[in-house]
Each structure stands twice: as C-alpha cells, then as structure tokens.
mmCIF file of C-alpha atoms in Angstrom:
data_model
loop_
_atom_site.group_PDB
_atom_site.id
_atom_site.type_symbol
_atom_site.label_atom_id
_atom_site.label_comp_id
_atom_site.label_asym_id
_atom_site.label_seq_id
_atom_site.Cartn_x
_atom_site.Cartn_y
_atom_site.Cartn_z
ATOM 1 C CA UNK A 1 132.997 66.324 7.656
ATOM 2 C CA UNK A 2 133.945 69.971 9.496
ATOM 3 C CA UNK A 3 137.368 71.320 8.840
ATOM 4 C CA UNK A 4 137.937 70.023 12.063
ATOM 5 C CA UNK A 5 138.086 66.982 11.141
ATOM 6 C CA UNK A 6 139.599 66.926 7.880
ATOM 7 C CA UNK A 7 143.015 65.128 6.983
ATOM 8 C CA UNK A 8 146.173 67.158 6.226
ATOM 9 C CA UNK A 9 147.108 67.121 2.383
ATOM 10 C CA UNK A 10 150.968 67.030 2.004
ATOM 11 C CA UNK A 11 152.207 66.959 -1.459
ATOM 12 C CA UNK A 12 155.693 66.068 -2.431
ATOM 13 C CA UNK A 13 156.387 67.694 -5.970
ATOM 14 C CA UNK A 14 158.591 66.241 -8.707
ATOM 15 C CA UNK A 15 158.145 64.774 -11.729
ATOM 16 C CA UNK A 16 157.412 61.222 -12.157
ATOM 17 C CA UNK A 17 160.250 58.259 -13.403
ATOM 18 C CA UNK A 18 163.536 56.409 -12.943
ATOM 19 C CA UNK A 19 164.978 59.298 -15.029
ATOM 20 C CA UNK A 20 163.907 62.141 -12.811
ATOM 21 C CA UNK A 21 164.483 60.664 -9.512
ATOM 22 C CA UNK A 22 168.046 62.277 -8.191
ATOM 23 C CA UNK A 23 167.311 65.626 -9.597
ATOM 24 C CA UNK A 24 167.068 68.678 -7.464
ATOM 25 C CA UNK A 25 163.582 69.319 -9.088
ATOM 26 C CA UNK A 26 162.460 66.434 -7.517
ATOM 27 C CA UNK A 27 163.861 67.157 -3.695
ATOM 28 C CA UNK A 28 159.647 67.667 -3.081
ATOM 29 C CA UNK A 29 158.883 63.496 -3.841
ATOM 30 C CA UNK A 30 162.579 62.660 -1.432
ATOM 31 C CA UNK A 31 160.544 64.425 1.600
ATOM 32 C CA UNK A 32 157.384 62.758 0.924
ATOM 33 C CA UNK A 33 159.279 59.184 0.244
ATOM 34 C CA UNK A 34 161.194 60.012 3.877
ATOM 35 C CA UNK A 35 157.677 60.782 5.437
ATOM 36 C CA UNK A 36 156.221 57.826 4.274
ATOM 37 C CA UNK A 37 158.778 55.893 5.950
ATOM 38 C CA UNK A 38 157.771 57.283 9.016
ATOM 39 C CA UNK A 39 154.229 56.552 8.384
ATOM 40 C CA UNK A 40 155.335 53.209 7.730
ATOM 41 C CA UNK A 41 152.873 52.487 4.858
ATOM 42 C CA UNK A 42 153.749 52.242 1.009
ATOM 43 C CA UNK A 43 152.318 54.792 -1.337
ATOM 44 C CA UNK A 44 149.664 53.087 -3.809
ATOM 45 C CA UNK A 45 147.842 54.805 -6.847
ATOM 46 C CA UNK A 46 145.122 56.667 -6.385
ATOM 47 C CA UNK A 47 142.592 57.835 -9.494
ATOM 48 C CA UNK A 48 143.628 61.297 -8.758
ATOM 49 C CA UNK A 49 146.926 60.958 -11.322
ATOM 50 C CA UNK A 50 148.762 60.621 -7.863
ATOM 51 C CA UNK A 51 150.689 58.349 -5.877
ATOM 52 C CA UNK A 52 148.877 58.642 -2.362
ATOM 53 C CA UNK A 53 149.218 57.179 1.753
ATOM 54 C CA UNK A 54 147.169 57.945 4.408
ATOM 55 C CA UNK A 55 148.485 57.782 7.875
ATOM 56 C CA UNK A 56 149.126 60.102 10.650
ATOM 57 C CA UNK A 57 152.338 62.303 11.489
ATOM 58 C CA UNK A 58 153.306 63.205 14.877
ATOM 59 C CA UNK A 59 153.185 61.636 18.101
ATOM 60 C CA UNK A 60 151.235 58.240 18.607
ATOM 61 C CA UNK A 61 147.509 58.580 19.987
ATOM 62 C CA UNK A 62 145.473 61.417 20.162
ATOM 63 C CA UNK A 63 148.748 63.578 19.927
ATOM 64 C CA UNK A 64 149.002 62.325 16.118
ATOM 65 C CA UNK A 65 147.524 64.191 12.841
ATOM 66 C CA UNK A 66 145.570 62.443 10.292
ATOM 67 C CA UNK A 67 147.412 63.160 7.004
ATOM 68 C CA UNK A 68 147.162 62.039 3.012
ATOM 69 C CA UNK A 69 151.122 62.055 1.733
ATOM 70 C CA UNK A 70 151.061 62.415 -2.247
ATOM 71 C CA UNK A 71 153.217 62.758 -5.129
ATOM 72 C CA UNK A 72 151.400 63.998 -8.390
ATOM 73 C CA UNK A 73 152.515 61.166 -11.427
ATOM 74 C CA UNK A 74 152.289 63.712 -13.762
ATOM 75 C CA UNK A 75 154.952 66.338 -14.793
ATOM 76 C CA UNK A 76 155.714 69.247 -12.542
ATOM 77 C CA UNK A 77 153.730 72.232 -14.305
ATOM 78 C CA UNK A 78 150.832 69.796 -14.188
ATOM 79 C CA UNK A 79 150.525 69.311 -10.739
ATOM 80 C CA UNK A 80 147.550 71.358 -9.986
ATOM 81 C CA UNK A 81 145.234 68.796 -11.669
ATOM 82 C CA UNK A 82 146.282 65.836 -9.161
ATOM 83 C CA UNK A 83 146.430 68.135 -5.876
ATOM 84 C CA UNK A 84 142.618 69.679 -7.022
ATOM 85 C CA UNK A 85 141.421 66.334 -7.145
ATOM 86 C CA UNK A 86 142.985 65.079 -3.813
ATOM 87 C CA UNK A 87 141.618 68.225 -2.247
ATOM 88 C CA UNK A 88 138.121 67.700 -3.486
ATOM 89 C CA UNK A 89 138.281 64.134 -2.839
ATOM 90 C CA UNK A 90 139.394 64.238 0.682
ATOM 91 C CA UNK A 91 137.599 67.097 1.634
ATOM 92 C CA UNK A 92 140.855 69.507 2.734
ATOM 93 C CA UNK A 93 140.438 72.848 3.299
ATOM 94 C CA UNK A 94 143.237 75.291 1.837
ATOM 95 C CA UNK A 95 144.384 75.819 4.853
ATOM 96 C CA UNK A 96 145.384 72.421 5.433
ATOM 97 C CA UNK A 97 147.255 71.623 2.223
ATOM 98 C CA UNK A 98 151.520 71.677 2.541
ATOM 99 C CA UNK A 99 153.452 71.693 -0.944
ATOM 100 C CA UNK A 100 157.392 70.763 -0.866
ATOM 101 C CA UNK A 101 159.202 72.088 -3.409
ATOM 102 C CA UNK A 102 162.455 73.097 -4.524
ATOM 103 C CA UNK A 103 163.299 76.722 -4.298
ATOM 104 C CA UNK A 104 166.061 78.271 -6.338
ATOM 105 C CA UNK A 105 166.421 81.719 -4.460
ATOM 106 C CA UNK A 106 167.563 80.003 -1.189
ATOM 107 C CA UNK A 107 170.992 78.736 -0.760
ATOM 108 C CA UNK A 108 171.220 75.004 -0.565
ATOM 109 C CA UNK A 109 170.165 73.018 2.191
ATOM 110 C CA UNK A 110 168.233 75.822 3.598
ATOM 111 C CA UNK A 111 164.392 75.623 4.473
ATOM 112 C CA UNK A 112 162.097 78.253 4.202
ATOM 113 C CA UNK A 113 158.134 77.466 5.466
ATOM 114 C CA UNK A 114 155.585 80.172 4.711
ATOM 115 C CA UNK A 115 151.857 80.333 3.499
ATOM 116 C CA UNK A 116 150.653 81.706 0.755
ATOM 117 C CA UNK A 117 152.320 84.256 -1.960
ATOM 118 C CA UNK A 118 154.039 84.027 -5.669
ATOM 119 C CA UNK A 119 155.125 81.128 -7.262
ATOM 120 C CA UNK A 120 158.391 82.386 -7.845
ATOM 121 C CA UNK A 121 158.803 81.367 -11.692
ATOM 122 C CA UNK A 122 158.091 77.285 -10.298
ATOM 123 C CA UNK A 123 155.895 75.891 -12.171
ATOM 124 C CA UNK A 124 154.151 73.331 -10.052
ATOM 125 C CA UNK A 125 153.313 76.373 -7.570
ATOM 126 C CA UNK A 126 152.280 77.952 -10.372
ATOM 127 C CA UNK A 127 149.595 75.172 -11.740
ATOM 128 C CA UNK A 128 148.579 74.446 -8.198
ATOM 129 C CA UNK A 129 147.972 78.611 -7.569
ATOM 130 C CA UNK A 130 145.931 78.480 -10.692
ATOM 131 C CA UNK A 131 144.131 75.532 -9.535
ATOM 132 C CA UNK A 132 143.776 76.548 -5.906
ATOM 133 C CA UNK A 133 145.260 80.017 -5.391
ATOM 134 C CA UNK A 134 147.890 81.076 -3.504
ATOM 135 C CA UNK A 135 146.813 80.388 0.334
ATOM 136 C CA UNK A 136 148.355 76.863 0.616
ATOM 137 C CA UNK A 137 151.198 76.158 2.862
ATOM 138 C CA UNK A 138 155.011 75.412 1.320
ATOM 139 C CA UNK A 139 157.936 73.946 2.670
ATOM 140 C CA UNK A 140 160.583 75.852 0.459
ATOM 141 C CA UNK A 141 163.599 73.643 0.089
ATOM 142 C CA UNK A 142 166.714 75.900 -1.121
ATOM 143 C CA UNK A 143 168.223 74.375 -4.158
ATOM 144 C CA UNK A 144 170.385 77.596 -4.516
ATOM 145 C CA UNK A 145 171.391 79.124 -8.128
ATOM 146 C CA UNK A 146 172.225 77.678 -11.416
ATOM 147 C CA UNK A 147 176.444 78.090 -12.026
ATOM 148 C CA UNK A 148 178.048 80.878 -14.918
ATOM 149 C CA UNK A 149 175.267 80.981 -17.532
ATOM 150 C CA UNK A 150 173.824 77.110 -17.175
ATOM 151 C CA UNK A 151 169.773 77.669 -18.004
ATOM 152 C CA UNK A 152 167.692 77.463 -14.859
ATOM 153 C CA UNK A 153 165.412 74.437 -16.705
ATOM 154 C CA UNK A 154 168.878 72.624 -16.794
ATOM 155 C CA UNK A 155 169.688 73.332 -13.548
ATOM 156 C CA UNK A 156 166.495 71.543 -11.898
ATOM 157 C CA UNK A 157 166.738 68.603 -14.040
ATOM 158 C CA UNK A 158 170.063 67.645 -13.134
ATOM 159 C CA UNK A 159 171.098 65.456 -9.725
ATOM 160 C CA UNK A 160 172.473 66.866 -7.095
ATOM 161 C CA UNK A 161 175.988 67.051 -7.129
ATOM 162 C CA UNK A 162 178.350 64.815 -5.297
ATOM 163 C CA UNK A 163 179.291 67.711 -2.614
ATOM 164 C CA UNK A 164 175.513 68.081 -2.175
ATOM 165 C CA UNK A 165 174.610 64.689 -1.985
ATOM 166 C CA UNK A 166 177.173 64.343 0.716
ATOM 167 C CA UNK A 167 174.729 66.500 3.067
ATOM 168 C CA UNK A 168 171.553 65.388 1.205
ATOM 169 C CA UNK A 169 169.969 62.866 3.893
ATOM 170 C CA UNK A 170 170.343 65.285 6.953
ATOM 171 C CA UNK A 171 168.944 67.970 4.747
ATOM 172 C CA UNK A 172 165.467 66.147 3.650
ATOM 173 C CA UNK A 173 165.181 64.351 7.105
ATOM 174 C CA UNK A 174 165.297 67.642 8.221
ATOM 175 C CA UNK A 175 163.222 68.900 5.525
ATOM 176 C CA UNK A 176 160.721 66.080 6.752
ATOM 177 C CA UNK A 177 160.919 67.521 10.453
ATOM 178 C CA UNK A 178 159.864 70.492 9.443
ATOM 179 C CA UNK A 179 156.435 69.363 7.772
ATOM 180 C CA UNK A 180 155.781 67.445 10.800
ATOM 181 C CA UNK A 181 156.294 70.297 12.822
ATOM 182 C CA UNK A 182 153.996 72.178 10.530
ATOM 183 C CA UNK A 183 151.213 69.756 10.811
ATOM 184 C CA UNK A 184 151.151 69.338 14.429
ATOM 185 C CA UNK A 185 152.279 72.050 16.012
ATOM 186 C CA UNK A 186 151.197 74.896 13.704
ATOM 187 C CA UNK A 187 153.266 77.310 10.971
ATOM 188 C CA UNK A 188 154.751 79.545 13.537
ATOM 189 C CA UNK A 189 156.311 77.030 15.428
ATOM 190 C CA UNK A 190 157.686 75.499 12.884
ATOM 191 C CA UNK A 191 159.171 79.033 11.186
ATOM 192 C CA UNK A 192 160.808 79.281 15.044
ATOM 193 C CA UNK A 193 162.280 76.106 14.748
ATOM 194 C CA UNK A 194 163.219 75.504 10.963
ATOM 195 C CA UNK A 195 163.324 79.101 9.002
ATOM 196 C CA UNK A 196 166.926 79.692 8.980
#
C-alpha cells in the first residue's frame, strides 16, 4: 500500500473507565466518541490495547477520507504503545496520524491545530513522541489553567465544571469539525478556519 493510499489514524486520548470519563483529561476520547457518531459505526476492540472504527470522514463518495478513529484503553502516559501498533498495523505514515488532546496553556474552549513540536509537560504526547517522534498532527483542545495553587495532575483528573459543561457540546462538535477539516482539506485550511 503507497502513502497514497493509506487510512488516516485519529486518536482520541484519555484514559480508559467509568471513573475517568467527564474529566478534562479525557476531552481527546469526547471528540473521537462525537466522530464516531458521524461515522455512524461503534468502536470495537482491537489487539492493539485500543478501542478502534474504521470509516471515512468528510463528504460522501470519492470526496470522503478513509480514516481508523481510536482511543488507547490504557492510561494516558501509555499511549504510545497502542498508537505504534495501530500505525504499524494499518500502515500510516506520520504524516497522517492526528492526536486530540487536552492542552492546559490555552484558555478553555479554544482549539489550537499544529504539527509537530514539544509535548508540553502531557504525557500521552510525550509517550507517543517517544514512540513516534514529534511530526504527528494535534488538535490542541484548551483546557485552560489549574485555579490558586490546585496541582496540575488534579486539575486534569477532575470533570469539567458546571459553567464549562454548559458550553461543552458546541466546543467538542467543534473540536470534531476541526479534525475533519484537517483530514480532508489539509492543516492549513483548517488553522484558517479553527486556530483562534
């Protein structure tokens, strides 16, 4: 299979369990979720230690993109392992893998899409970098800062709060727009349209 032909890799990150699923560390596996709505498939387990559904994103026909949606089942600073295997087992090059993340040097709400650089102290970037290195694509969702003195760690593994949650929806459908827009139309477009 050329590049050409290979399959988008999107990976939602969060960490796996009832227990984990409202918090903003987890805003990575609400996108993917939201995609795979719009696929209109259910995620199954695949051997890769990752929930997986293949599909295709964009407009129906030849307009579409062939894409494998994932969420990695095991804890965030883990994730490399699952999203190595995925790539090796679907054949993606780099520049064809998305990650969705939370991000907690943007203000809430706000999206950031870039390729490549740091992990920013986030430690799924930071086992997928080690896995892959750095030239993947991310969706950076802004999560914003912690409050007074509250430890970032703390911070990520709480739920949103009830202001936030009030905006939540529009902000991961939009979230989920963006990623689309990524996929089909390329990274610059989608910094034009969603980089605020």
């Amino acid at each position: 299979m050329s590049d050409a032909d290979a399959p988008w890799l999107v990976v939602g990150l969060g960490n796996p369990g009832p227990e984990y699923a409202a918090n903003r560390h987890n805003v990575g596996f609400m996108v993917a979720d939201l995609l795979a709505g719009r696929i209109g498939g259910k995620f199954r387990t695949h051997r890769s230690r990752a929930q997986v559904l293949e599909g295709r994103l964009g407009a129906p026909g030849a307009g579409g993109r062939r894409v494998v949606l994932a969420k990695p089942m095991s804890y965030m600073n883990l994730s490399g392992g699952p999203v190595t295997a995925l790539r090796d087992f679907y054949k993606v090059p780099a520049e064809r893998l998305v990650v969705i993340h939370d991000e907690l040097d943007i203000d809430y709400g706000t999206l950031r899409l870039k390729k490549g650089g740091g992990d920013n102290g986030h430690n799924g970037l930071k086992s997928i970098t080690k896995s892959l290195g750095p030239g993947y694509h991310r969706v950076r969702f802004g999560i914003g800062r912690p409050p007074g003195r509250m430890p970032v760690a703390d911070f990520v593994l709480k739920d949103f709060s009830s202001t936030e949650r009030k905006e939540l929806d529009y902000f991961v459908d939009r979230a989920a727009d963006a990623v689309e827009c990524l996929v089909v139309d390329g990274l610059e477009r989608a910094q034009g349209t969603y980089n605020s």
